Amino acid sequence: MDFDFSDDAKALREQARKFFDERAGPAVARASMNGDATFDAQLWQAVVDLGWTAARVPEAHGGVGMTSEAACVLAEEAGRSLAPIPLAQALAATEALIALGTPEQQARWLPGIADGSVVAVTGWAEGGTASPAKASAKVDGGAITGTKSPIADLAAATIAIVSAGGPDGPALYIVDLTGEGVGIAAVDTLDLVRRHGTLTLTGAAADALGSAAGYHDWLDRAAILGSFEAMGTATAAMDMAVAYAKERTAFGQKIGRYQGVKHKCADMYIKLELARAHALHAAWAMEAGAPELRQAASAARVASLDALAFAAEENVQIHGGIGFTWESDCQFYYRRNRALVAALGSRNFWADRLVRSLEQRNAIAA
């Protein structure tokens, strides 16, 4: 079976890569890190004008109506470019509304996401918890109380789709951030390019989005998008390391000629290709609604985190002492690695989820 993307998706990837190569990258990331703005508003408006926020939105709601492949390639290119914009969050929120939203909810929010007037983010974390399967925030009579932190791109957001506990486990709720009972504050994280925030909800109006089972289905979809974002960042880190190995001279020759450095670069490539195979399988499962979606999503999440962690760390090592300095761009990929690891639950959570899904599959087969 061929899990590769369609020609349309490949064309979108080429367009996105060319755009982000011209408009984003380490230089823009450094400017964002050193600046006071919460996100790059000009870059975000350009992305909206290109129709990428509308890519997954159905035509009936003012979107383009593309398949989930489009969201995957856009997430990958956004990750590769380190773009300081809420695109990855918007894609995850759109997926939640498409998969779980009622016709009324979709009609209310999707047109705004498509035209950029609504910036949507998602949030499940509550401080130190590593498991998205738990939530301390509670909903009573349509009002939500609790704290979600950290949430990437929160300061730029109009609505937040957050998890809250219920009798059957956590479920998703839509919160209008312009309403009462909403508090937003900046929070420091290791990622200095994509700003994060703390969302404090005190009896804020919350609109239920699907069920507890639907929440876990969305987690699988968000994990797939996150795996492509991680692969994009890993690819950029690997490319940076290989380029440096080709130009850095030590003891009279390029360091890329040393066997130890060659092995590091080869291992980065192998881990990345393994992650890509898992991610492509997961993307197919998401689009096809295949029964192995949870297994494929979990495997893609684990493999992509492994590839990113290895590439980000080895990129620093190959650069040697300069790789640890503030002036080096290596830090951006290492920092983003740590942020993406925490963005949707720990690696251990997803490894356990993979094992559970395999056990369930084997039990059914037996």
mmCIF file of C-alpha atoms in Angstrom:
data_model
loop_
_atom_site.group_PDB
_atom_site.id
_atom_site.type_symbol
_atom_site.label_atom_id
_atom_site.label_comp_id
_atom_site.label_asym_id
_atom_site.label_seq_id
_atom_site.Cartn_x
_atom_site.Cartn_y
_atom_site.Cartn_z
ATOM 1 C CA MET A 1 0.000 0.000 0.000
ATOM 2 C CA ASP A 2 1.290 3.463 -0.942
ATOM 3 C CA PHE A 3 1.036 5.911 1.956
ATOM 4 C CA ASP A 4 2.758 8.771 0.121
ATOM 5 C CA PHE A 5 0.976 12.107 -0.222
ATOM 6 C CA SER A 6 -0.996 13.177 -3.268
ATOM 7 C CA ASP A 7 0.382 15.507 -5.921
ATOM 8 C CA ASP A 8 -1.776 18.331 -4.542
ATOM 9 C CA ALA A 9 -0.288 17.897 -1.072
ATOM 10 C CA LYS A 10 3.236 17.788 -2.487
ATOM 11 C CA ALA A 11 2.582 20.985 -4.446
ATOM 12 C CA LEU A 12 1.320 22.663 -1.257
ATOM 13 C CA ARG A 13 4.482 21.551 0.543
ATOM 14 C CA GLU A 14 6.677 23.088 -2.150
ATOM 15 C CA GLN A 15 4.743 26.340 -1.972
ATOM 16 C CA ALA A 16 4.915 26.434 1.829
ATOM 17 C CA ARG A 17 8.619 25.612 1.901
ATOM 18 C CA LYS A 18 9.448 28.353 -0.579
ATOM 19 C CA PHE A 19 7.359 30.849 1.370
ATOM 20 C CA PHE A 20 8.809 29.998 4.761
ATOM 21 C CA ASP A 21 12.369 29.901 3.381
ATOM 22 C CA GLU A 22 11.862 33.497 2.277
ATOM 23 C CA ARG A 23 9.833 34.793 5.224
ATOM 24 C CA ALA A 24 10.871 32.722 8.271
ATOM 25 C CA GLY A 25 13.821 30.678 9.556
ATOM 26 C CA PRO A 26 16.421 31.185 12.297
ATOM 27 C CA ALA A 27 16.895 34.912 11.616
ATOM 28 C CA VAL A 28 13.176 35.592 12.073
ATOM 29 C CA ALA A 29 13.129 33.291 15.107
ATOM 30 C CA ARG A 30 15.968 35.276 16.692
ATOM 31 C CA ALA A 31 14.188 38.556 16.009
ATOM 32 C CA SER A 32 11.073 37.152 17.663
ATOM 33 C CA MET A 33 13.082 35.916 20.628
ATOM 34 C CA ASN A 34 14.675 39.317 21.127
ATOM 35 C CA GLY A 35 11.479 41.296 20.539
ATOM 36 C CA ASP A 36 8.439 42.052 22.631
ATOM 37 C CA ALA A 37 5.705 40.945 20.202
ATOM 38 C CA THR A 38 3.793 37.785 21.140
ATOM 39 C CA PHE A 39 3.864 36.584 17.525
ATOM 40 C CA ASP A 40 4.831 37.801 14.050
ATOM 41 C CA ALA A 41 1.629 39.556 12.956
ATOM 42 C CA GLN A 42 2.843 40.328 9.423
ATOM 43 C CA LEU A 43 3.893 36.749 8.798
ATOM 44 C CA TRP A 44 0.595 35.503 10.207
ATOM 45 C CA GLN A 45 -1.406 37.815 7.927
ATOM 46 C CA ALA A 46 0.566 36.564 4.930
ATOM 47 C CA VAL A 47 -0.270 32.970 5.903
ATOM 48 C CA VAL A 48 -3.950 33.881 6.212
ATOM 49 C CA ASP A 49 -3.872 35.614 2.820
ATOM 50 C CA LEU A 50 -2.418 32.458 1.254
ATOM 51 C CA GLY A 51 -5.459 30.554 2.531
ATOM 52 C CA TRP A 52 -3.575 28.141 4.755
ATOM 53 C CA THR A 53 -5.769 28.751 7.793
ATOM 54 C CA ALA A 54 -8.683 27.854 5.510
ATOM 55 C CA ALA A 55 -7.050 24.730 4.070
ATOM 56 C CA ARG A 56 -9.019 22.228 6.173
ATOM 57 C CA VAL A 57 -12.145 24.313 6.654
ATOM 58 C CA PRO A 58 -15.029 22.982 4.528
ATOM 59 C CA GLU A 59 -16.136 25.096 1.586
ATOM 60 C CA ALA A 60 -19.540 25.531 3.211
ATOM 61 C CA HIS A 61 -17.837 27.568 5.945
ATOM 62 C CA GLY A 62 -15.643 29.668 3.689
ATOM 63 C CA GLY A 63 -12.678 27.316 3.511
ATOM 64 C CA VAL A 64 -10.829 25.387 0.837
ATOM 65 C CA GLY A 65 -11.965 21.949 1.980
ATOM 66 C CA MET A 66 -8.654 20.143 1.508
ATOM 67 C CA THR A 67 -7.892 16.735 3.016
ATOM 68 C CA SER A 68 -5.950 16.179 6.225
ATOM 69 C CA GLU A 69 -2.797 15.803 4.100
ATOM 70 C CA ALA A 70 -2.813 19.586 3.725
ATOM 71 C CA ALA A 71 -2.769 20.107 7.482
ATOM 72 C CA CYS A 72 0.099 17.631 7.823
ATOM 73 C CA VAL A 73 2.349 19.296 5.258
ATOM 74 C CA LEU A 74 1.608 22.775 6.627
ATOM 75 C CA ALA A 75 2.449 21.603 10.151
ATOM 76 C CA GLU A 76 5.709 20.112 8.879
ATOM 77 C CA GLU A 77 6.792 23.261 7.073
ATOM 78 C CA ALA A 78 5.823 25.478 10.006
ATOM 79 C CA GLY A 79 7.978 23.281 12.246
ATOM 80 C CA ARG A 80 10.856 23.316 9.795
ATOM 81 C CA SER A 81 10.851 27.123 9.594
ATOM 82 C CA LEU A 82 10.468 27.850 13.338
ATOM 83 C CA ALA A 83 7.765 30.320 12.288
ATOM 84 C CA PRO A 84 6.629 32.433 15.292
ATOM 85 C CA ILE A 85 2.938 32.185 14.392
ATOM 86 C CA PRO A 86 -0.013 30.136 15.745
ATOM 87 C CA LEU A 87 -0.421 27.998 12.614
ATOM 88 C CA ALA A 88 0.127 24.621 14.286
ATOM 89 C CA GLN A 89 -2.378 25.537 16.988
ATOM 90 C CA ALA A 90 -4.921 26.708 14.430
ATOM 91 C CA LEU A 91 -4.614 23.433 12.529
ATOM 92 C CA ALA A 92 -5.162 21.365 15.691
ATOM 93 C CA ALA A 93 -8.160 23.474 16.731
ATOM 94 C CA THR A 94 -9.675 23.226 13.246
ATOM 95 C CA GLU A 95 -9.330 19.455 13.378
ATOM 96 C CA ALA A 96 -11.226 19.405 16.672
ATOM 97 C CA LEU A 97 -14.085 21.463 15.266
ATOM 98 C CA ILE A 98 -14.283 19.399 12.073
ATOM 99 C CA ALA A 99 -14.224 16.063 13.899
ATOM 100 C CA LEU A 100 -16.342 16.896 16.931
ATOM 101 C CA GLY A 101 -18.216 20.142 16.371
ATOM 102 C CA THR A 102 -21.950 20.444 15.914
ATOM 103 C CA PRO A 103 -23.197 22.231 12.780
ATOM 104 C CA GLU A 104 -23.874 25.292 14.947
ATOM 105 C CA GLN A 105 -20.368 25.288 16.438
ATOM 106 C CA GLN A 106 -18.779 24.856 13.034
ATOM 107 C CA ALA A 107 -20.861 27.658 11.544
ATOM 108 C CA ARG A 108 -19.920 29.964 14.413
ATOM 109 C CA TRP A 109 -16.156 29.444 14.489
ATOM 110 C CA LEU A 110 -14.829 27.900 11.274
ATOM 111 C CA PRO A 111 -15.481 30.904 8.980
ATOM 112 C CA GLY A 112 -13.497 33.125 11.334
ATOM 113 C CA ILE A 113 -10.623 30.654 11.506
ATOM 114 C CA ALA A 114 -10.621 30.498 7.715
ATOM 115 C CA ASP A 115 -10.418 34.268 7.207
ATOM 116 C CA GLY A 116 -8.079 34.880 10.144
ATOM 117 C CA SER A 117 -10.486 36.923 12.257
ATOM 118 C CA VAL A 118 -10.507 34.091 14.825
ATOM 119 C CA VAL A 119 -7.262 32.656 16.192
ATOM 120 C CA ALA A 120 -7.890 29.324 17.892
ATOM 121 C CA VAL A 121 -5.550 27.476 20.240
ATOM 122 C CA THR A 122 -5.808 24.239 22.185
ATOM 123 C CA GLY A 123 -4.755 23.497 25.747
ATOM 124 C CA TRP A 124 -4.784 20.465 28.002
ATOM 125 C CA ALA A 125 -1.728 20.948 30.272
ATOM 126 C CA GLU A 126 -2.143 21.950 33.895
ATOM 127 C CA GLY A 127 1.342 22.666 35.131
ATOM 128 C CA GLY A 128 3.361 19.563 35.851
ATOM 129 C CA THR A 129 1.016 16.880 34.509
ATOM 130 C CA ALA A 130 2.418 14.709 31.712
ATOM 131 C CA SER A 131 -0.815 12.951 30.785
ATOM 132 C CA PRO A 132 -3.550 14.444 28.576
ATOM 133 C CA ALA A 133 -5.841 11.715 29.947
ATOM 134 C CA LYS A 134 -6.205 13.696 33.176
ATOM 135 C CA ALA A 135 -7.799 17.097 33.804
ATOM 136 C CA SER A 136 -8.390 19.014 37.032
ATOM 137 C CA ALA A 137 -10.441 21.754 35.391
ATOM 138 C CA LYS A 138 -14.181 21.227 35.963
ATOM 139 C CA VAL A 139 -17.367 22.304 34.233
ATOM 140 C CA ASP A 140 -20.528 22.985 36.201
ATOM 141 C CA GLY A 141 -23.668 24.234 34.518
ATOM 142 C CA GLY A 142 -21.819 25.325 31.391
ATOM 143 C CA ALA A 143 -19.161 27.236 33.326
ATOM 144 C CA ILE A 144 -15.550 26.079 33.505
ATOM 145 C CA THR A 145 -13.143 26.649 36.371
ATOM 146 C CA GLY A 146 -9.474 25.723 36.338
ATOM 147 C CA THR A 147 -6.032 26.680 35.084
ATOM 148 C CA LYS A 148 -4.418 25.585 31.827
ATOM 149 C CA SER A 149 -0.699 26.175 31.470
ATOM 150 C CA PRO A 150 1.340 26.406 29.361
ATOM 151 C CA ILE A 151 -0.586 27.087 26.159
ATOM 152 C CA ALA A 152 1.414 28.031 23.074
ATOM 153 C CA ASP A 153 0.377 31.241 21.279
ATOM 154 C CA LEU A 154 -2.264 32.015 23.914
ATOM 155 C CA ALA A 155 -1.722 35.788 23.792
ATOM 156 C CA ALA A 156 -2.670 35.825 20.110
ATOM 157 C CA ALA A 157 -5.820 33.735 20.556
ATOM 158 C CA THR A 158 -9.503 34.546 20.288
ATOM 159 C CA ILE A 159 -10.827 31.179 21.441
ATOM 160 C CA ALA A 160 -9.302 28.262 23.301
ATOM 161 C CA ILE A 161 -10.349 24.628 23.030
ATOM 162 C CA VAL A 162 -9.436 23.119 26.383
ATOM 163 C CA SER A 163 -9.952 19.880 28.263
ATOM 164 C CA ALA A 164 -11.921 19.533 31.472
ATOM 165 C CA GLY A 165 -12.792 16.543 33.630
ATOM 166 C CA GLY A 166 -16.121 14.769 33.534
ATOM 167 C CA PRO A 167 -17.782 11.534 34.677
ATOM 168 C CA ASP A 168 -16.382 9.644 31.675
ATOM 169 C CA GLY A 169 -13.010 11.379 31.688
ATOM 170 C CA PRO A 170 -11.744 14.586 30.086
ATOM 171 C CA ALA A 171 -13.634 16.175 27.206
ATOM 172 C CA LEU A 172 -13.118 19.306 25.112
ATOM 173 C CA TYR A 173 -14.802 22.670 25.643
ATOM 174 C CA ILE A 174 -14.724 25.877 23.619
ATOM 175 C CA VAL A 175 -13.995 29.034 25.594
ATOM 176 C CA ASP A 176 -14.396 32.509 24.119
ATOM 177 C CA LEU A 177 -11.381 34.344 25.470
ATOM 178 C CA THR A 178 -13.121 37.705 25.172
ATOM 179 C CA GLY A 179 -15.771 36.658 27.698
ATOM 180 C CA GLU A 180 -15.959 37.058 31.469
ATOM 181 C CA GLY A 181 -14.077 34.845 33.892
ATOM 182 C CA VAL A 182 -11.016 34.584 31.635
ATOM 183 C CA GLY A 183 -7.530 35.539 32.755
ATOM 184 C CA ILE A 184 -4.441 35.372 30.529
ATOM 185 C CA ALA A 185 -0.857 35.818 31.671
ATOM 186 C CA ALA A 186 2.488 35.204 30.020
ATOM 187 C CA VAL A 187 4.530 32.258 31.263
ATOM 188 C CA ASP A 188 8.211 31.539 30.650
ATOM 189 C CA THR A 189 9.090 28.308 28.872
ATOM 190 C CA LEU A 190 12.240 26.986 27.263
ATOM 191 C CA ASP A 191 10.916 27.971 23.826
ATOM 192 C CA LEU A 192 11.594 31.692 23.484
ATOM 193 C CA VAL A 193 10.214 31.974 19.937
ATOM 194 C CA ARG A 194 6.641 30.715 20.299
ATOM 195 C CA ARG A 195 5.349 32.484 23.386
ATOM 196 C CA HIS A 196 3.271 30.576 25.914
ATOM 197 C CA GLY A 197 0.694 31.660 28.434
ATOM 198 C CA THR A 198 -1.374 30.616 31.433
ATOM 199 C CA LEU A 199 -5.147 30.544 31.061
ATOM 200 C CA THR A 200 -7.073 30.985 34.301
ATOM 201 C CA LEU A 201 -10.788 30.266 34.048
ATOM 202 C CA THR A 202 -13.162 31.274 36.820
ATOM 203 C CA GLY A 203 -16.692 30.341 35.903
ATOM 204 C CA ALA A 204 -16.096 31.183 32.246
ATOM 205 C CA ALA A 205 -18.729 30.128 29.712
ATOM 206 C CA ALA A 206 -17.773 26.800 28.129
ATOM 207 C CA ASP A 207 -19.387 25.123 25.138
ATOM 208 C CA ALA A 208 -19.012 21.325 25.159
ATOM 209 C CA LEU A 209 -17.221 19.995 22.072
ATOM 210 C CA GLY A 210 -17.915 16.297 21.633
ATOM 211 C CA SER A 211 -17.615 13.584 24.263
ATOM 212 C CA ALA A 212 -14.844 11.996 26.308
ATOM 213 C CA ALA A 213 -14.375 9.407 23.563
ATOM 214 C CA GLY A 214 -14.235 12.208 21.013
ATOM 215 C CA TYR A 215 -11.513 13.899 23.044
ATOM 216 C CA HIS A 216 -9.280 10.855 22.672
ATOM 217 C CA ASP A 217 -10.022 10.697 18.954
ATOM 218 C CA TRP A 218 -8.908 14.304 18.689
ATOM 219 C CA LEU A 219 -5.751 13.543 20.666
ATOM 220 C CA ASP A 220 -4.817 11.011 18.005
ATOM 221 C CA ARG A 221 -5.336 13.568 15.246
ATOM 222 C CA ALA A 222 -3.420 16.253 17.125
ATOM 223 C CA ALA A 223 -0.586 13.778 17.705
ATOM 224 C CA ILE A 224 -0.322 13.172 13.966
ATOM 225 C CA LEU A 225 -0.148 16.887 13.219
ATOM 226 C CA GLY A 226 2.415 17.239 16.004
ATOM 227 C CA SER A 227 4.505 14.443 14.562
ATOM 228 C CA PHE A 228 4.766 16.288 11.248
ATOM 229 C CA GLU A 229 5.669 19.505 13.027
ATOM 230 C CA ALA A 230 8.377 17.653 14.958
ATOM 231 C CA MET A 231 9.704 16.073 11.760
ATOM 232 C CA GLY A 232 9.965 19.492 10.140
ATOM 233 C CA THR A 233 12.013 20.795 13.056
ATOM 234 C CA ALA A 234 14.166 17.642 13.081
ATOM 235 C CA THR A 235 14.841 17.980 9.352
ATOM 236 C CA ALA A 236 16.021 21.565 9.778
ATOM 237 C CA ALA A 237 18.295 20.565 12.672
ATOM 238 C CA MET A 238 19.770 17.715 10.637
ATOM 239 C CA ASP A 239 20.311 19.939 7.594
ATOM 240 C CA MET A 240 22.074 22.504 9.791
ATOM 241 C CA ALA A 241 24.362 19.850 11.263
ATOM 242 C CA VAL A 242 25.235 18.343 7.873
ATOM 243 C CA ALA A 243 25.949 21.771 6.360
ATOM 244 C CA TYR A 244 28.274 22.617 9.242
ATOM 245 C CA ALA A 245 30.069 19.269 8.982
ATOM 246 C CA LYS A 246 30.773 20.005 5.319
ATOM 247 C CA GLU A 247 32.353 23.398 5.979
ATOM 248 C CA ARG A 248 33.998 23.154 9.420
ATOM 249 C CA THR A 249 37.715 22.335 9.257
ATOM 250 C CA ALA A 250 39.586 20.633 12.118
ATOM 251 C CA PHE A 251 43.051 19.091 12.034
ATOM 252 C CA GLY A 252 43.429 19.961 8.378
ATOM 253 C CA GLN A 253 40.207 18.517 6.954
ATOM 254 C CA LYS A 254 36.443 18.928 6.986
ATOM 255 C CA ILE A 255 34.932 17.328 10.079
ATOM 256 C CA GLY A 256 32.368 15.581 7.883
ATOM 257 C CA ARG A 257 35.148 13.261 6.742
ATOM 258 C CA TYR A 258 35.587 11.850 10.253
ATOM 259 C CA GLN A 259 33.788 8.566 10.792
ATOM 260 C CA GLY A 260 32.279 9.601 14.110
ATOM 261 C CA VAL A 261 30.622 12.651 12.559
ATOM 262 C CA LYS A 262 29.440 10.647 9.538
ATOM 263 C CA HIS A 263 27.762 8.141 11.855
ATOM 264 C CA LYS A 264 25.968 10.913 13.758
ATOM 265 C CA CYS A 265 24.590 12.383 10.521
ATOM 266 C CA ALA A 266 23.597 8.951 9.215
ATOM 267 C CA ASP A 267 21.810 8.120 12.473
ATOM 268 C CA MET A 268 19.866 11.377 12.297
ATOM 269 C CA TYR A 269 18.712 10.502 8.797
ATOM 270 C CA ILE A 270 17.717 6.958 9.756
ATOM 271 C CA LYS A 271 15.667 8.081 12.757
ATOM 272 C CA LEU A 272 13.986 10.757 10.685
ATOM 273 C CA GLU A 273 13.070 8.350 7.880
ATOM 274 C CA LEU A 274 11.645 5.895 10.413
ATOM 275 C CA ALA A 275 9.556 8.702 11.887
ATOM 276 C CA ARG A 276 8.405 9.733 8.415
ATOM 277 C CA ALA A 277 7.237 6.197 7.628
ATOM 278 C CA HIS A 278 5.163 6.127 10.811
ATOM 279 C CA ALA A 279 3.806 9.633 10.184
ATOM 280 C CA LEU A 280 2.731 8.848 6.626
ATOM 281 C CA HIS A 281 0.937 5.729 7.841
ATOM 282 C CA ALA A 282 -0.785 7.781 10.532
ATOM 283 C CA ALA A 283 -1.787 10.493 8.050
ATOM 284 C CA TRP A 284 -3.377 7.842 5.854
ATOM 285 C CA ALA A 285 -5.195 6.349 8.847
ATOM 286 C CA MET A 286 -6.536 9.788 9.821
ATOM 287 C CA GLU A 287 -7.847 10.540 6.337
ATOM 288 C CA ALA A 288 -9.283 7.035 5.839
ATOM 289 C CA GLY A 289 -10.747 6.739 9.336
ATOM 290 C CA ALA A 290 -8.893 3.449 9.658
ATOM 291 C CA PRO A 291 -9.376 1.291 12.779
ATOM 292 C CA GLU A 292 -5.628 1.397 13.505
ATOM 293 C CA LEU A 293 -5.657 5.199 13.873
ATOM 294 C CA ARG A 294 -4.741 5.183 17.568
ATOM 295 C CA GLN A 295 -1.910 2.723 17.055
ATOM 296 C CA ALA A 296 -0.553 4.650 14.049
ATOM 297 C CA ALA A 297 -0.865 8.041 15.784
ATOM 298 C CA SER A 298 0.918 6.814 18.902
ATOM 299 C CA ALA A 299 3.737 5.241 16.892
ATOM 300 C CA ALA A 300 4.139 8.440 14.849
ATOM 301 C CA ARG A 301 4.252 10.559 17.991
ATOM 302 C CA VAL A 302 6.908 8.396 19.660
ATOM 303 C CA ALA A 303 9.077 8.060 16.542
ATOM 304 C CA SER A 304 8.933 11.774 15.719
ATOM 305 C CA LEU A 305 9.876 12.799 19.257
ATOM 306 C CA ASP A 306 12.807 10.385 19.180
ATOM 307 C CA ALA A 307 13.990 11.746 15.832
ATOM 308 C CA LEU A 308 13.671 15.355 16.938
ATOM 309 C CA ALA A 309 15.420 14.854 20.271
ATOM 310 C CA PHE A 310 18.321 13.056 18.595
ATOM 311 C CA ALA A 311 18.697 15.587 15.762
ATOM 312 C CA ALA A 312 18.453 18.626 18.045
ATOM 313 C CA GLU A 313 21.009 17.257 20.501
ATOM 314 C CA GLU A 314 23.449 15.973 17.882
ATOM 315 C CA ASN A 315 23.250 19.273 16.033
ATOM 316 C CA VAL A 316 24.590 20.971 19.148
ATOM 317 C CA GLN A 317 27.279 18.311 19.574
ATOM 318 C CA ILE A 318 28.488 18.519 15.968
ATOM 319 C CA HIS A 319 28.831 22.288 16.298
ATOM 320 C CA GLY A 320 31.062 21.756 19.335
ATOM 321 C CA GLY A 321 31.589 24.577 21.805
ATOM 322 C CA ILE A 322 29.957 27.200 19.607
ATOM 323 C CA GLY A 323 26.767 25.134 19.551
ATOM 324 C CA PHE A 324 26.211 25.931 23.232
ATOM 325 C CA THR A 325 26.479 29.702 22.817
ATOM 326 C CA TRP A 326 23.689 32.265 22.673
ATOM 327 C CA GLU A 327 24.873 33.382 19.235
ATOM 328 C CA SER A 328 24.416 29.903 17.728
ATOM 329 C CA ASP A 329 21.120 28.990 16.047
ATOM 330 C CA CYS A 330 21.382 25.447 17.425
ATOM 331 C CA GLN A 331 19.444 26.571 20.472
ATOM 332 C CA PHE A 332 16.244 27.126 18.491
ATOM 333 C CA TYR A 333 15.919 23.491 17.503
ATOM 334 C CA TYR A 334 16.891 22.225 20.957
ATOM 335 C CA ARG A 335 14.420 24.558 22.647
ATOM 336 C CA ARG A 336 11.636 23.695 20.203
ATOM 337 C CA ASN A 337 12.378 20.018 20.816
ATOM 338 C CA ARG A 338 11.734 20.426 24.528
ATOM 339 C CA ALA A 339 8.561 22.435 23.877
ATOM 340 C CA LEU A 340 7.114 19.892 21.435
ATOM 341 C CA VAL A 341 7.866 17.016 23.813
ATOM 342 C CA ALA A 342 5.672 18.735 26.399
ATOM 343 C CA ALA A 343 3.055 20.006 23.941
ATOM 344 C CA LEU A 344 0.792 16.949 23.879
ATOM 345 C CA GLY A 345 1.844 14.698 26.716
ATOM 346 C CA SER A 346 5.106 12.961 27.479
ATOM 347 C CA ARG A 347 6.773 10.324 25.341
ATOM 348 C CA ASN A 348 5.978 7.786 28.067
ATOM 349 C CA PHE A 349 2.266 8.575 27.788
ATOM 350 C CA TRP A 350 2.286 7.923 24.049
ATOM 351 C CA ALA A 351 4.472 4.830 24.317
ATOM 352 C CA ASP A 352 2.007 3.393 26.829
ATOM 353 C CA ARG A 353 -0.880 4.382 24.541
ATOM 354 C CA LEU A 354 0.836 2.524 21.692
ATOM 355 C CA VAL A 355 1.227 -0.609 23.791
ATOM 356 C CA ARG A 356 -2.425 -0.461 24.890
ATOM 357 C CA SER A 357 -3.632 -0.082 21.318
ATOM 358 C CA LEU A 358 -1.513 -3.048 20.211
ATOM 359 C CA GLU A 359 -2.889 -5.158 23.064
ATOM 360 C CA GLN A 360 -6.425 -4.257 22.035
ATOM 361 C CA ARG A 361 -5.733 -5.107 18.405
ATOM 362 C CA ASN A 362 -4.248 -8.476 19.343
ATOM 363 C CA ALA A 363 -7.179 -9.227 21.652
ATOM 364 C CA ILE A 364 -9.631 -8.559 18.809
ATOM 365 C CA ALA A 365 -7.590 -10.676 16.411
ATOM 366 C CA ALA A 366 -7.525 -13.547 18.875
#
